[in-house]
Each structure stands twice: as structure tokens, then as C-alpha cells.
XYZ file of C-alpha atoms in Angstrom:
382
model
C 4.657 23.590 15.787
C 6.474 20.868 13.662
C 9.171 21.651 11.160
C 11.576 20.447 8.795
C 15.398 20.708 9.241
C 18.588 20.422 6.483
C 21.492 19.487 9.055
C 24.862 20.379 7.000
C 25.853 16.893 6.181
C 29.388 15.079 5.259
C 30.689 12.344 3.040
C 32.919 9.884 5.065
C 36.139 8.891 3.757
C 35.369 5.900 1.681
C 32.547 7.516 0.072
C 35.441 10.167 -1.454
C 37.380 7.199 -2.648
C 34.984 5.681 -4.312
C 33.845 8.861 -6.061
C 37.563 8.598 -7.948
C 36.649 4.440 -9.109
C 33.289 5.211 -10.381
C 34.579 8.670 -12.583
C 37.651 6.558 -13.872
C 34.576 3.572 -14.984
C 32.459 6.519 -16.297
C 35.922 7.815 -18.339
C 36.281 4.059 -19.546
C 31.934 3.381 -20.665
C 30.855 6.613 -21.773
C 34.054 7.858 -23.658
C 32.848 11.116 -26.357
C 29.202 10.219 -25.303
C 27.956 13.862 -27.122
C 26.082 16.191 -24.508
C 22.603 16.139 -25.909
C 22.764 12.330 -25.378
C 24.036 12.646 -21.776
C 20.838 15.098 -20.749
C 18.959 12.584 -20.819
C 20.629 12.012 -17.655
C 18.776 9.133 -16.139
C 16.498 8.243 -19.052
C 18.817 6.066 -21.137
C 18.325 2.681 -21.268
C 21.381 0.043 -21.528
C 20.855 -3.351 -20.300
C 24.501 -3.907 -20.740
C 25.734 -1.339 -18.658
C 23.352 -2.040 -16.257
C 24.969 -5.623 -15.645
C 28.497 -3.968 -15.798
C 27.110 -1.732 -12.739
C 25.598 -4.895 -10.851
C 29.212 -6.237 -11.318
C 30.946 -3.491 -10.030
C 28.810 -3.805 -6.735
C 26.959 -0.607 -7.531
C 23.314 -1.467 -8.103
C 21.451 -2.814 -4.301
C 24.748 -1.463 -2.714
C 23.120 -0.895 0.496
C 20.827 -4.460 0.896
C 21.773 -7.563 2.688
C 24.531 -9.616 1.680
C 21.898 -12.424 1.772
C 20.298 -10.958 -1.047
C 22.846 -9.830 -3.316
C 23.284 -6.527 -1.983
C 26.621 -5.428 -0.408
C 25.758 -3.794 2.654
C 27.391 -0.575 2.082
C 26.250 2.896 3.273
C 23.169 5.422 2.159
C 26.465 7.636 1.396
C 28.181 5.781 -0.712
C 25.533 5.227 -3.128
C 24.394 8.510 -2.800
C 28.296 9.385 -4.314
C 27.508 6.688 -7.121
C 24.046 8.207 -7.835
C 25.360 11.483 -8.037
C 28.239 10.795 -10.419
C 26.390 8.795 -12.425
C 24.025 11.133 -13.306
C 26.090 14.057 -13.421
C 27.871 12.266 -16.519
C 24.167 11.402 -18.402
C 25.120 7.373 -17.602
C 22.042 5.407 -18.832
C 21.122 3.796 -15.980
C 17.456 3.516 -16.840
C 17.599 -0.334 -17.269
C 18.561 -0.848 -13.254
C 16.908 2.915 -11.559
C 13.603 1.953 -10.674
C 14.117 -1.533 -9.515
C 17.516 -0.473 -7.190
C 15.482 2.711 -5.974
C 12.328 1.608 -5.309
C 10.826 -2.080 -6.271
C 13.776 -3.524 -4.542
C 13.718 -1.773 -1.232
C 10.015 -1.938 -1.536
C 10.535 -5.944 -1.859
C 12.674 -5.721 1.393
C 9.893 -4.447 3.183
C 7.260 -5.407 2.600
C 7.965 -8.839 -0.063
C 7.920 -12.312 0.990
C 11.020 -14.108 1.754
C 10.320 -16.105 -1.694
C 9.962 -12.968 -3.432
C 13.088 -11.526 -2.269
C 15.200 -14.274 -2.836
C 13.705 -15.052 -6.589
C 14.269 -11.056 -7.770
C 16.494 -9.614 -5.825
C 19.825 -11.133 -6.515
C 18.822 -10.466 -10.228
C 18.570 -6.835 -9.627
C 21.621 -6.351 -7.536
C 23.414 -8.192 -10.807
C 21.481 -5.423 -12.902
C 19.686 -8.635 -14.987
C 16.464 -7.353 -14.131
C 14.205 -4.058 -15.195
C 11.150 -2.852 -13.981
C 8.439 -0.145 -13.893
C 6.294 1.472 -11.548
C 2.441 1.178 -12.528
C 0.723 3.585 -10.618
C -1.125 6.580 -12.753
C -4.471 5.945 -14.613
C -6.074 8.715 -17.284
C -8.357 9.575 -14.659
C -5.960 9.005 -11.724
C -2.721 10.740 -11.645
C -1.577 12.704 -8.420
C -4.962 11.324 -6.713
C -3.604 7.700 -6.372
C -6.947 7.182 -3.848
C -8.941 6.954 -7.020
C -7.522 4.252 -8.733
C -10.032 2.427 -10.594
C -7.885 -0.866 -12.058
C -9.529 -3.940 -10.559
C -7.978 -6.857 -8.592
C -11.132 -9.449 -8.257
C -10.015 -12.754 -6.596
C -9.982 -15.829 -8.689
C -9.149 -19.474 -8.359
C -5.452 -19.298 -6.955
C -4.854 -15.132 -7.786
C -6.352 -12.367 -9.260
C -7.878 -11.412 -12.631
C -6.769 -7.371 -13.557
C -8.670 -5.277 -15.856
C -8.278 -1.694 -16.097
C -5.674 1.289 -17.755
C -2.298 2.101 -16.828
C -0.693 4.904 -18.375
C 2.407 7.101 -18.457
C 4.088 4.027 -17.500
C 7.911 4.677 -18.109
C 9.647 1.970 -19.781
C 6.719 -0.211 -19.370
C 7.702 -1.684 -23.235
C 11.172 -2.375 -21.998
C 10.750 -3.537 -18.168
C 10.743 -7.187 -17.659
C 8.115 -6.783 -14.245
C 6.587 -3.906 -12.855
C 5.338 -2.999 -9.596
C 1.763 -1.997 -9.928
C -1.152 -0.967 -7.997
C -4.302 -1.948 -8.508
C -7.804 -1.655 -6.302
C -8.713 -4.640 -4.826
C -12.093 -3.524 -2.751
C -13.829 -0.458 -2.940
C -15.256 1.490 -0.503
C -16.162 5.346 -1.121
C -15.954 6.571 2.539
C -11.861 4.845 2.986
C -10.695 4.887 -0.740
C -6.856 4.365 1.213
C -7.624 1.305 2.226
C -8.860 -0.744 -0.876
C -5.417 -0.730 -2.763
C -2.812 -3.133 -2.974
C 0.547 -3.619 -4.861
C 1.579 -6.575 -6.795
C 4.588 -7.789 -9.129
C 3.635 -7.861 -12.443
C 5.548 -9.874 -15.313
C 4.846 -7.679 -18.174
C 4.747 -10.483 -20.707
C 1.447 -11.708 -18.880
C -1.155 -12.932 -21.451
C -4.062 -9.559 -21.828
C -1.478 -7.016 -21.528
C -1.327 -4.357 -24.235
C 1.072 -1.321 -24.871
C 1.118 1.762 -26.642
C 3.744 3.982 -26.581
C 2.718 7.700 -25.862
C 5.570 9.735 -27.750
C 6.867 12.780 -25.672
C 7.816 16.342 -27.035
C 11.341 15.213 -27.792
C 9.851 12.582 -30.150
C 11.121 9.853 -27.725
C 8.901 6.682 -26.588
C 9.420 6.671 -22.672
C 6.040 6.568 -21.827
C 3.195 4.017 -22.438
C -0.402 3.239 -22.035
C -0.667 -0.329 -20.678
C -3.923 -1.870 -20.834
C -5.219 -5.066 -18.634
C -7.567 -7.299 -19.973
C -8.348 -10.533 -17.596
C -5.144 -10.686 -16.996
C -4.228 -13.407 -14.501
C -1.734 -12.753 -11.530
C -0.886 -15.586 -9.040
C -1.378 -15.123 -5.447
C 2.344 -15.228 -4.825
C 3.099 -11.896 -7.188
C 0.944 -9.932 -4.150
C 3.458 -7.668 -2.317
C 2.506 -7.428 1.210
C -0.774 -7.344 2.562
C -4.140 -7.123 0.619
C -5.907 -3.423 0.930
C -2.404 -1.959 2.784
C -1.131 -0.711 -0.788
C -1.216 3.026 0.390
C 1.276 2.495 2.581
C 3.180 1.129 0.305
C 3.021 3.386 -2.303
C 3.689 6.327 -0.039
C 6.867 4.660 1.331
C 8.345 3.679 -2.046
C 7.606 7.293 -3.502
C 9.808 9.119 -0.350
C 12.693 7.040 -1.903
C 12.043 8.141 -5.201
C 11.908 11.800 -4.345
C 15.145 12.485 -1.833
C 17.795 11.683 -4.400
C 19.936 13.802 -6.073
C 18.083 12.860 -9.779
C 15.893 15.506 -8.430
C 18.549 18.566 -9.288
C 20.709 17.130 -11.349
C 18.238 16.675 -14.751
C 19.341 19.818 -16.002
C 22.584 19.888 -15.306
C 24.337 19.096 -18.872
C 22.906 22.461 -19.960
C 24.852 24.128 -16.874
C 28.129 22.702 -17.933
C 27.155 23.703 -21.778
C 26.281 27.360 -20.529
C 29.692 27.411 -18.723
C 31.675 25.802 -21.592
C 29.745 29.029 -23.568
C 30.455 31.846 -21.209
C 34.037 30.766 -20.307
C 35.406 31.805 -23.899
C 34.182 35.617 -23.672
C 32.749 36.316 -20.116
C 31.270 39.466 -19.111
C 29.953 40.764 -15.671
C 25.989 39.608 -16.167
C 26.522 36.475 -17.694
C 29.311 35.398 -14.586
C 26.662 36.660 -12.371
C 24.253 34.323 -13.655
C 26.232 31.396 -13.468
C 27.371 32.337 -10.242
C 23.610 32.381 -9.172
C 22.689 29.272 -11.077
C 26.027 27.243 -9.063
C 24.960 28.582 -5.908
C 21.813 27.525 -6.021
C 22.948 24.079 -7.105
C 25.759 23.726 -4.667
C 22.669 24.627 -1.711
C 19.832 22.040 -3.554
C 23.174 19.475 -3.129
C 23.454 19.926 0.437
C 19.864 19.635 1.055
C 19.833 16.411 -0.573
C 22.717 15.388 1.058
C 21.008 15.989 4.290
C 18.161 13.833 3.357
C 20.896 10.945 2.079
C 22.285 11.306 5.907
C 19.035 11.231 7.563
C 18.031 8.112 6.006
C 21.484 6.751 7.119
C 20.663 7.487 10.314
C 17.866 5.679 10.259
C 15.584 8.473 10.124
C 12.461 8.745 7.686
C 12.741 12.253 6.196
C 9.228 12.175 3.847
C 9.219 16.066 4.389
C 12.474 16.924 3.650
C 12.329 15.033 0.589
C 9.311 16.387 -0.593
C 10.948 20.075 -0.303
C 13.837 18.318 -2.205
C 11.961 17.648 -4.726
C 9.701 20.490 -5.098
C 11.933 23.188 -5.185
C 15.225 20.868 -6.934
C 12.668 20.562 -10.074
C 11.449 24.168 -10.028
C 15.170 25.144 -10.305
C 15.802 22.390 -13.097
C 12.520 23.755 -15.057
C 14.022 27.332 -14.980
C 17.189 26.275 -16.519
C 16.366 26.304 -19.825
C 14.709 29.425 -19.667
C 17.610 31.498 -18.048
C 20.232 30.199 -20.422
C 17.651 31.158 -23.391
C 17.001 34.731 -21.980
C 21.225 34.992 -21.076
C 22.438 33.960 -24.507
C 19.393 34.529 -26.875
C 20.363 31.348 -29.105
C 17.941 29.444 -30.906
C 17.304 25.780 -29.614
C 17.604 23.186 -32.123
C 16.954 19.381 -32.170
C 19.431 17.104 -34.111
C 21.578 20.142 -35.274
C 23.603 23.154 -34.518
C 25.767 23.644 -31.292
C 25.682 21.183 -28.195
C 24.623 24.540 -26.530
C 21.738 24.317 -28.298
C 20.758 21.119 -29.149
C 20.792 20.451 -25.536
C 18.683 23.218 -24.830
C 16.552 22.202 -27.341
C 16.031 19.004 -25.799
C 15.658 20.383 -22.323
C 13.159 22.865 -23.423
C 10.682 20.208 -24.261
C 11.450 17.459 -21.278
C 11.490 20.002 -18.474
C 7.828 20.720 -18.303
C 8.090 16.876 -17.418
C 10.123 17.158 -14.553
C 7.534 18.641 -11.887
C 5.135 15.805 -12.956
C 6.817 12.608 -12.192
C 7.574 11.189 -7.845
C 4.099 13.926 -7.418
C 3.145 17.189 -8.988
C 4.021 20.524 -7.082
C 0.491 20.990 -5.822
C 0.539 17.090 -4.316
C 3.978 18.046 -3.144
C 3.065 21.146 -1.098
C 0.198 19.353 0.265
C 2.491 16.605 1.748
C 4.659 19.701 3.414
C 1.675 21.618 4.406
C 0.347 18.730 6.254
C 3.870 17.642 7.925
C 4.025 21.557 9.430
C 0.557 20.997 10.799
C -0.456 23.760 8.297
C -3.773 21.519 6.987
């Protein structure tokens, strides 16, 4: 019967030294950046510290040389990763085009294609976003309505994107879009292409979120011409694609780490009159953090090796943003404070905040249900 397996998994040497380089940059760039601020973890958006990242060789750290990448290991920019969202760096500008349009480019791009964008990202000069859900189409990516119809030298695009994150902001984005249409293999009629946002027939709207913050959009394609040359990979073999690109976007450690300001809040909280229950509930809550960081540590070494670990990192991600959903709750039942927005403590302004963003967190890389479905099938279980 098939099964998944979490070997215990170790940093190598250089990985450890670099941790050291990229806390003394994060010391230097983010300074008295106030809590609340860094739980947004990986939602802030700074183009300029983006290109101060590309310079430091951490953005496309593990590409070819050829490309602007630096050829370094899955380990030591899992170490970056991790520090950088541990200390609520905005790296929003850069995340989605160094985790998944760029490898996705590697694969499956054209040689023109690579060499035109990917340099750019690796220098953090570029942003993009992933165009995938529709109002009718979220999990079910199979029923994808947006059109492709060939034209004269590309495609013309009509149809609705929507909770498109950072759509407004992104300079391309990576969508999918249907290209052919045939009820009985729904799998096969999609295909991905690159997207410059400032296209003529593009509209956004923001959608504002419960923490009053535009990430989200609606983006809206009418006749909207892409060339030929923007199609990545092959026409109708988009499924593919998409399911390879979202296995890198759900084995990282952004996946336990969202909630983690409020930990270090809860500690700061505890640590100046601790009693028996609340240690034992930090204990528990570090435990269980310390065991969700191996496991995605395991996943980090796996795809070192070589190995493609799409069920490991869908248990990564299921139960990593189950945990950081039930954050906010414990601390709230532990310390009975009121969560505030733009006042009081940090305690609770960042619970506040995390209060309305977590219900968030087991939406985006594939809801829960999608997500057991993916390890149900991989155990033979359906």
C-alpha cells in the first residue's frame, strides 16, 4: 500500500552560515519594524527590498548561472525562506515569481522566455501573480471557463479572474486560461500563458479583505490580445503545469510560519508572570512548531535530492495551516484579551490582525478538502 515518509533531515554547514548573513541584513532593513506590521509575514510588498534581495544573491538562488540564478542548494534557500519570514520581511514583490513562475519558466518556458524574464527576477526587478481561480472556479481548476480562442499571430482572452493576489501591483502574471473544451477530459483543454498585466482590456478591482487591506483583486479580460510567444509550454498540457507549480508553492516553510509573530508576542506576554497552564501551552504550541519544521525540512531535502514529494507537501500544508488557524484562538482562550486593530498592545493588535487573515490561510496553494483528496489518492485510498 503506498505511503508517505518525513525522513529527519539536516542543514549542511554553509546553510548555518548563511543563516548568521541574512539575520545581520534583516537587523540592518527591518530595524523597529512594529509586530503587527511583521505578521503580515509574507504579504508585504517592497519593490526596493526586493532588488536589495536579488543583489544579495537571494532571490532564484538555486537556478542556472546562465540565467541569473546562482546555483546554490534547495537548503540554503530553504534557511533564507525561513528567516525571512520568521522576521515579517516583505518579500511579496519577488515570492511568487522566485517560487513558482520562475521555476515554472525553467520547465516548461522557451529558451526566449527564460532568458527575457528570468535574469529580471533573480535581480528582484520583476513581480508577478498567479491567475488561476474564477467566481465559479476555485479549488476545481478543471472548470475553468476563461477563453483562449486563436487569432491572427496569438490569442484573444475573455473571461474573470479573481482573488488574484497582487494582481494591481504585479508587472506579469502567470495565468491559466481554457483553450478547447471538451466535457468528457476537462484536464486536457487548459493551458498557461505569461500575461503583461498592462495589456489593453484588462480591468481590476480590488476585493478588500477583513483586515481592510487590498491584496486581492477581480481581474477581468475583455479581447484581450496575447502573442503566441507569451504561451508557456504546450497548448491543452496546462494541468500539468498547474499541478507542478502548486507542489512548490505548498512544501515551504510559509506554510507554518504565518502565525508565528503572535507566538513570539504570546511568549514576550507569558515570560513576565508565567504560571504552570500558560508554560504548558506554549510548550505545546513550540512543540508542535519545532515537529511542522522538521516535516518541512524533510520535504526541502527531498526535493534536493531530486525527489518530487507532492504528498508530503500536501500534508505540509494541510496540517501547517490548521495549526496556524488555531493560533489565534488558543492565545485568545489563554489570555482572554481583547483583539484590537490600530490600537492597544502588540499582543493584541497582532491578534487582532491574525484573527481576521487566518480564516485565509487554509484557502490559498488548495483548500483542506482539495488537499486531503490529493493525499487520499497518493495512499491509494480513492
Amino acid at each position: 500500500m503506498p505511503t508517505f515518509h518525513f525522513e529527519l533531515g539536516e542543514l549542511p554547514p554553509e546553510a548555518e552560515t548563511l543563516r548568521g548573513e541574512v539575520r545581520e541584513f534583516l537587523r540592518r532593513e527591518l530595524g523597529d519594524t512594529p509586530p503587527v506590521q511583521r505578521a503580515h509575514s509574507w504579504g508585504g510588498f517592497d519593490r526596493e527590498f526586493s532588488r536589495k534581495m536579488g543583489a544579495r544573491g537571494w532571490i532564484a538562488m538555486t537556478w542556472p548561472k546562465r540565467y541569473g540564478g546562482h546555483e546554490k542548494s534547495a537548503l540554503e534557500r530553504y534557511v533564507v525562506l525561513e528567516e525571512m519570514l520568521a522576521a515579517g520581511a516583505p518579500v511579496s514583490a519577488h515570492w511568487i515569481a522566485d517560487r513558482q513562475s520562475g521555476p515554472l519558466l525553467l520547465r516548461f518556458g522557451t529558451e526566449a522566455q527564460r532568458q527575457k524574464f528570468l535574469p529580471a527576477i533573480a535581480r528582484g526587478e520583476l513581480s508577478f501573480a498567479i491567475g488561476m481561480s474564477e467566481p465559479d472556479s476555485g479549488s476545481d481548476l478543471a472548470s475553468l471557463r476563461t477563453r483562449a480562442e486563436r487569432v491572427e499571430g496569438g490569442y484573444r482572452v475573455n473571461g474573470t479572474k479573481v482573488w488574484t493576489s497582487n494582481a494591481h501591483l504585479a508587472d506579469y502574471m502567470i495565468a491559466t486560461f481554457r483553450t478547447h473544451h471538451d466535457p468528457a477530459k476537462k484536464h486536457e483543454g487548459l493551458t498557461q500563458f505569461l500575461v503583461d498585466t498592462k495589456l489593453d482590456g484588462i480591468t481590476m478591482s480590488p476585493i478588500i479583505d477583513l483586515a481592510g487591506s487590498h491584496h486581492f483583486n477581480m481581474v477581468v479580460f475583455e479581447d484581450v490580445f496575447v502573442p503566441e510567444d507569451r504561451r508557456v509550454g504546450e497548448e491543452g498540457a496546462g494541468w500539468k503545469q498547474v499541478t507542478t507549480e502548486l507542489a512548490f508553492e505548498r512544501s515551504g516553510p510559509e506554510r507554518y510560519l504565518s502565525s508565528l509573530a503572535l507566538v513570539l508576542e504570546l511568549i514576550r506576554h507569558v515570560a513576565k508572570d508565567p504560571g504552570d497552564h500558560a508554560a504548558a501551552v506554549v510548550g505545546r504550541l513550540v512543540a508542535h512548531l519545532a515537529t511542522l519544521r522538521q516535516m518541512s525540512l524533510s520535504v526541502a531535502v527531498m526535493l534536493q535530492a531530486g525527489e518530487n514529494p507532492n504528498l508530503e507537501a500536501a500534508v505540509v500544508k494541510d496540517v501547517g495551516t490548521t495549526f496556524e488557524q488555531e493560533i489565534p484562538e488558543i492565545v485568545h482562550a489563554l489570555l482572554g484579551v481583547e483583539p484590537t486593530i490600530d490600537s492597544g498592545s502588540d499582543l493584541q493588535q497582532v491578534l487582532g490582525f491574525l484573527m481576521q487573515r487566518a480564516p485565509s490561510f487554509s484557502l490559498r496553494g488548495g483548500t483542506r478538502e482539495i488537499l486531503r483528496g490529493i493525499i487520499a489518492r497518493g495512499l491509494g485510498l480513492r
